[in-house]
Short mmCIF file of C-alpha atoms in Angstrom, two decimals:
data_model
loop_
_atom_site.label_atom_id
_atom_site.label_comp_id
_atom_site.label_asym_id
_atom_site.label_seq_id
_atom_site.Cartn_x
_atom_site.Cartn_y
_atom_site.Cartn_z
CA MET A 300 11.47 -33.67 -23.70
CA GLU A 301 12.54 -36.51 -21.39
CA SER A 302 9.60 -36.61 -19.93
CA ALA A 303 5.79 -34.84 -19.76
CA GLU A 304 2.54 -34.75 -17.42
CA ASP A 305 -0.43 -33.98 -18.85
CA LEU A 306 -2.10 -31.01 -17.04
CA GLY A 307 -5.25 -30.92 -19.16
CA ALA A 308 -7.00 -28.79 -21.46
CA SER A 309 -7.56 -25.19 -22.09
CA HIS A 310 -9.54 -23.77 -25.14
CA GLY A 311 -8.58 -26.85 -27.51
CA TRP A 312 -4.89 -26.70 -26.22
CA ARG A 313 -3.21 -29.52 -24.28
CA LEU A 314 -1.00 -28.07 -21.50
CA ARG A 315 2.12 -30.25 -20.26
CA ARG A 316 4.80 -30.32 -17.92
CA GLY A 317 8.02 -31.87 -18.74
CA VAL A 318 11.66 -31.86 -18.19
CA LEU A 319 14.42 -30.95 -20.68
CA GLU A 320 17.72 -33.01 -21.37
CA ASP A 321 19.62 -30.56 -19.33
CA GLY A 322 17.02 -31.07 -16.31
CA ARG A 323 14.77 -27.69 -16.79
CA GLN A 324 11.66 -27.65 -16.13
CA VAL A 325 9.30 -26.19 -18.77
CA PHE A 326 5.51 -25.95 -19.27
CA ALA A 327 4.35 -26.88 -22.59
CA LYS A 328 0.91 -25.52 -24.46
CA VAL A 329 0.48 -27.87 -27.57
CA GLY A 330 -2.35 -27.66 -30.39
CA ALA A 331 -2.99 -27.36 -34.27
CA ALA A 332 -0.72 -24.88 -35.84
CA SER A 333 -2.13 -21.47 -34.91
CA PRO A 334 -0.66 -17.73 -34.64
CA VAL A 335 -1.61 -17.80 -31.11
CA PHE A 336 1.56 -19.34 -29.98
CA ALA A 337 3.80 -16.87 -31.73
CA SER A 338 1.41 -13.90 -30.55
CA GLU A 339 1.67 -14.95 -26.79
CA ALA A 340 5.69 -15.42 -26.85
CA ALA A 341 6.15 -12.12 -28.39
CA GLY A 342 3.78 -10.64 -25.59
CA LEU A 343 5.96 -12.41 -22.94
CA ARG A 344 9.27 -11.15 -24.44
CA TRP A 345 7.79 -7.68 -24.36
CA LEU A 346 6.25 -7.69 -21.10
CA GLY A 347 9.54 -9.44 -19.74
CA GLU A 348 11.63 -6.51 -20.69
CA ALA A 349 9.99 -4.96 -17.53
CA MET A 350 8.15 -7.35 -15.24
CA ASP A 351 8.57 -10.88 -14.09
CA VAL A 352 7.23 -13.67 -16.65
CA PRO A 353 8.29 -17.39 -17.78
CA GLU A 354 11.24 -17.51 -20.04
CA VAL A 355 10.03 -18.42 -23.47
CA VAL A 356 12.15 -21.97 -24.25
CA GLU A 357 10.58 -22.45 -27.74
CA VAL A 358 7.86 -21.35 -29.72
CA ALA A 359 6.72 -22.67 -33.01
CA GLU A 360 3.11 -23.41 -34.94
CA ASP A 361 2.09 -25.96 -32.66
CA ARG A 362 3.11 -25.33 -29.36
CA LEU A 363 4.87 -22.98 -26.63
CA VAL A 364 7.40 -24.08 -24.19
CA LEU A 365 7.92 -21.86 -21.35
CA SER A 366 10.07 -22.19 -18.12
CA TRP A 367 8.48 -23.73 -15.30
CA VAL A 368 7.06 -21.21 -12.33
CA ASP A 369 7.02 -22.89 -9.07
CA THR A 370 4.11 -21.37 -7.40
CA GLU A 371 3.25 -20.35 -3.55
CA PRO A 372 0.62 -18.87 -1.15
CA PRO A 373 0.08 -15.07 -1.88
CA THR A 374 1.24 -12.81 0.87
CA PRO A 375 0.61 -9.07 1.62
CA ALA A 376 4.41 -8.14 1.10
CA ALA A 377 4.01 -10.04 -2.30
CA ALA A 378 0.98 -8.18 -3.48
CA GLU A 379 2.62 -4.76 -2.48
CA ARG A 380 6.11 -5.84 -4.79
CA PHE A 381 3.74 -6.84 -7.17
CA GLY A 382 1.68 -3.62 -7.23
CA ARG A 383 4.75 -1.65 -7.75
CA ALA A 384 5.94 -3.90 -10.52
CA LEU A 385 3.05 -3.65 -12.73
CA ALA A 386 3.49 0.17 -11.85
CA ARG A 387 6.95 -0.19 -13.24
CA MET A 388 5.98 -2.25 -16.33
CA HIS A 389 3.13 0.37 -17.51
CA ARG A 390 5.64 3.21 -17.15
CA ALA A 391 7.51 1.21 -19.75
CA GLY A 392 5.06 2.45 -22.66
CA ALA A 393 4.32 1.20 -25.63
CA PRO A 394 4.82 2.82 -29.02
CA ALA A 395 1.49 2.97 -29.67
CA PHE A 396 -2.03 2.01 -28.93
CA GLY A 397 -2.11 -1.57 -30.28
CA ALA A 398 1.07 -4.03 -30.91
CA PRO A 399 2.80 -5.18 -33.90
CA TRP A 400 1.92 -8.65 -33.61
CA PRO A 401 -1.65 -10.48 -34.16
CA GLY A 402 -3.69 -10.16 -31.10
CA PHE A 403 -5.37 -13.02 -28.98
CA ILE A 404 -7.10 -13.38 -26.23
CA ALA A 405 -7.82 -17.16 -25.12
CA ASP A 406 -8.01 -18.48 -28.98
CA LEU A 407 -10.20 -15.38 -30.06
CA PRO A 408 -8.27 -13.18 -32.60
CA MET A 409 -8.04 -9.40 -31.41
CA ASP A 410 -6.81 -6.54 -34.02
CA ASN A 411 -3.85 -4.82 -33.05
CA SER A 412 -3.45 -2.26 -35.24
CA ALA A 413 -2.30 1.06 -34.14
CA ALA A 414 -4.95 3.59 -33.05
CA ASP A 415 -4.12 7.46 -32.49
CA ASP A 416 -5.84 7.97 -28.88
CA TRP A 417 -7.52 5.17 -26.65
CA PRO A 418 -11.25 5.30 -26.70
CA SER A 419 -10.77 5.33 -30.53
CA PHE A 420 -8.67 1.99 -29.80
CA TYR A 421 -11.22 0.43 -27.06
CA ALA A 422 -14.12 1.38 -29.26
CA THR A 423 -12.84 -0.32 -32.70
CA ARG A 424 -10.17 -2.91 -31.91
CA ARG A 425 -12.08 -4.30 -28.50
CA VAL A 426 -15.83 -3.45 -27.92
CA LEU A 427 -17.31 -3.44 -31.28
CA PRO A 428 -15.73 -6.70 -32.90
CA PHE A 429 -16.69 -8.71 -29.92
CA VAL A 430 -19.95 -6.97 -29.72
CA ARG A 431 -20.60 -8.50 -33.17
CA ARG A 432 -19.91 -11.59 -32.41
CA ALA A 433 -21.42 -11.97 -28.66
CA GLY A 434 -25.49 -13.10 -30.10
CA LEU A 435 -26.50 -10.60 -27.83
CA PRO A 436 -30.44 -9.38 -28.50
CA ALA A 437 -30.60 -6.10 -30.46
CA GLU A 438 -31.51 -3.96 -27.63
CA ASP A 439 -28.56 -4.91 -25.60
CA VAL A 440 -26.51 -4.06 -28.46
CA ARG A 441 -27.87 -0.44 -29.15
CA ARG A 442 -27.35 -0.03 -25.25
CA VAL A 443 -23.62 -1.58 -25.65
CA GLU A 444 -23.18 0.95 -28.88
CA ARG A 445 -24.57 3.96 -26.77
CA ALA A 446 -22.46 3.26 -24.00
CA VAL A 447 -19.58 3.31 -26.56
CA GLU A 448 -20.41 6.58 -28.17
CA ARG A 449 -19.77 7.90 -24.59
CA LEU A 450 -16.32 6.62 -24.54
CA PRO A 451 -14.50 9.94 -25.29
CA GLU A 452 -16.31 11.68 -22.53
CA ALA A 453 -16.55 9.08 -19.87
CA ALA A 454 -12.98 7.83 -20.53
CA GLY A 455 -10.78 9.96 -17.99
CA PRO A 456 -7.66 12.62 -19.22
CA PRO A 457 -5.91 11.02 -21.81
CA GLU A 458 -2.70 9.13 -21.06
CA PRO A 459 0.06 7.71 -23.45
CA PRO A 460 0.14 4.08 -23.92
CA ALA A 461 1.07 2.32 -20.96
CA ARG A 462 2.52 -1.58 -21.48
CA ILE A 463 -0.09 -3.58 -20.42
CA HIS A 464 -0.71 -7.38 -20.28
CA GLY A 465 -4.36 -6.96 -21.88
CA ASP A 466 -6.28 -10.45 -19.79
CA LEU A 467 -4.91 -9.66 -16.29
CA TRP A 468 -7.50 -11.55 -14.42
CA SER A 469 -6.15 -13.49 -11.30
CA GLY A 470 -5.82 -16.65 -12.60
CA ASN A 471 -2.65 -15.17 -15.07
CA VAL A 472 -0.78 -13.97 -11.98
CA LEU A 473 1.52 -16.55 -10.32
CA TRP A 474 2.66 -16.09 -7.04
CA SER A 475 6.00 -17.03 -7.04
CA GLY A 476 9.73 -15.90 -5.88
CA GLY A 477 7.41 -13.20 -3.48
CA THR A 478 5.74 -11.50 -6.28
CA GLY A 479 3.59 -12.04 -9.07
CA VAL A 480 4.17 -13.42 -12.26
CA LEU A 481 2.60 -12.76 -15.40
CA VAL A 482 1.32 -15.51 -17.80
CA ASP A 483 -0.92 -16.03 -20.45
CA PRO A 484 -0.92 -12.39 -21.91
CA ALA A 485 -2.77 -10.57 -24.63
CA ALA A 486 -0.35 -7.85 -24.50
CA HIS A 487 -0.40 -4.27 -26.23
CA GLY A 488 -0.25 -0.59 -25.71
CA GLY A 489 -3.33 0.11 -24.16
CA HIS A 490 -4.56 2.23 -20.86
CA ARG A 491 -3.31 0.95 -17.51
CA GLU A 492 -6.55 1.13 -15.95
CA THR A 493 -7.55 -2.29 -18.13
CA ASP A 494 -5.44 -4.05 -16.53
CA LEU A 495 -6.36 -3.03 -12.97
CA ALA A 496 -9.72 -3.16 -14.05
CA MET A 497 -9.57 -7.23 -14.78
CA LEU A 498 -7.66 -7.42 -11.74
CA ALA A 499 -10.69 -6.42 -9.95
CA LEU A 500 -13.42 -8.53 -12.43
CA PHE A 501 -13.07 -11.86 -10.92
CA GLY A 502 -11.19 -10.53 -7.55
CA VAL A 503 -7.35 -11.00 -6.39
CA PRO A 504 -5.68 -11.79 -3.48
CA TYR A 505 -4.64 -8.81 -1.51
CA GLU A 506 -6.18 -6.47 -4.27
CA GLU A 507 -5.94 -3.06 -2.05
CA ARG A 508 -2.33 -3.91 -1.01
CA ILE A 509 -1.63 -3.99 -4.95
CA LEU A 510 -3.66 -0.89 -5.48
CA ALA A 511 -1.87 1.22 -3.04
CA ALA A 512 1.50 -0.25 -3.71
CA TYR A 513 1.00 0.85 -7.08
CA GLN A 514 -0.34 4.29 -6.54
CA GLU A 515 2.84 5.11 -4.25
CA LEU A 516 4.82 5.05 -8.27
CA SER A 517 2.16 5.56 -10.33
CA PRO A 518 -1.21 7.69 -9.09
CA LEU A 519 -4.45 6.86 -10.83
CA ALA A 520 -6.53 9.98 -12.05
CA ASP A 521 -9.43 10.84 -10.43
CA GLY A 522 -12.56 8.99 -10.89
CA TRP A 523 -10.51 5.86 -12.14
CA ARG A 524 -13.04 3.52 -9.77
CA GLU A 525 -15.71 4.86 -11.44
CA ARG A 526 -14.57 3.77 -14.64
CA VAL A 527 -13.65 0.49 -13.68
CA PRO A 528 -16.95 -0.99 -15.50
CA LEU A 529 -15.59 0.63 -19.00
CA HIS A 530 -12.63 -1.11 -18.83
CA GLN A 531 -14.72 -4.52 -18.07
CA LEU A 532 -17.04 -4.11 -21.07
CA HIS A 533 -14.50 -6.24 -23.18
CA PRO A 534 -13.38 -8.98 -20.71
CA LEU A 535 -16.95 -9.40 -20.45
CA LEU A 536 -17.93 -9.35 -23.94
CA VAL A 537 -15.32 -11.98 -24.37
CA HIS A 538 -16.77 -13.99 -21.56
CA VAL A 539 -20.22 -14.02 -23.70
CA VAL A 540 -18.60 -14.89 -26.70
CA LEU A 541 -16.72 -17.99 -25.17
CA PHE A 542 -18.89 -18.99 -22.34
CA GLY A 543 -22.61 -18.06 -23.38
CA GLY A 544 -25.18 -15.92 -22.05
CA SER A 545 -24.38 -16.64 -18.24
CA TYR A 546 -22.17 -13.20 -18.45
CA ARG A 547 -24.86 -11.17 -20.22
CA GLU A 548 -26.24 -9.96 -17.17
CA SER A 549 -22.92 -9.02 -15.81
CA LEU A 550 -21.87 -7.32 -19.09
CA MET A 551 -25.28 -4.97 -19.10
CA ARG A 552 -24.28 -3.93 -15.60
CA ALA A 553 -21.02 -2.74 -16.81
CA VAL A 554 -22.95 -1.15 -19.50
CA ASP A 555 -25.39 0.47 -17.28
CA ARG A 556 -22.80 2.04 -15.25
CA VAL A 557 -20.74 3.00 -18.36
CA LEU A 558 -24.09 5.43 -19.53
CA ALA A 559 -24.10 6.68 -16.12
CA LEU A 560 -20.60 7.64 -16.18
CA GLY A 561 -21.15 9.23 -19.47
CA ARG A 562 -24.00 11.36 -18.36
CA ALA A 563 -22.18 12.27 -15.09
CA GLY A 564 -19.23 13.53 -17.26
#
């Protein structure tokens, strides 16, 4: 890069804004050699077949360089365009639940090996591995495990694998060009309700506009709002692993709602 501006750090990586010799502005994530950079690049390219994402300019063992995204304030119209674009991306589908590249969320590895059905994938590849890493009290672990046992009855009607971002909190949606641009994916073939539940977890501007536009193209199955806590189990466990017990209460509230959902089903 001709020049670079330090933007701070995230999960042990240095973040930089730079200018290439040809004048293009880029964003760079730099750190120790890790497969996370290739994984993120693969996910961006895959999502980019159906959705607005930054261009992958360069990927190496110790860095990922992307085209720079100029951001703007979100608007209701941009939220609606984003909702429709998200529906189209999910409908683009995936060969299976999982992905052919190693999975990561932040710097935490995830098993992306394929599974035949979503409840099995979510239980064995997402929830249970993070329960073992979260350092929860034994009773909490048992409650999470009981919630996982209810997945087949609580997950709603079966759906084919959707092409999902996998870590779609509001900070990973950049508002640009009158729509949302996706960054920092944990992309894989998954359940489309997972992305929508992640948007809801910490809030996103004009959420109801996004959802209404989404449903114009891809109506959601009955009961999807009640299933939001089920899809939030994994991201809440990730936050317990990364940031400690401050997220335990939110996790266990979600667990209790999943247990109630299973009983109601």
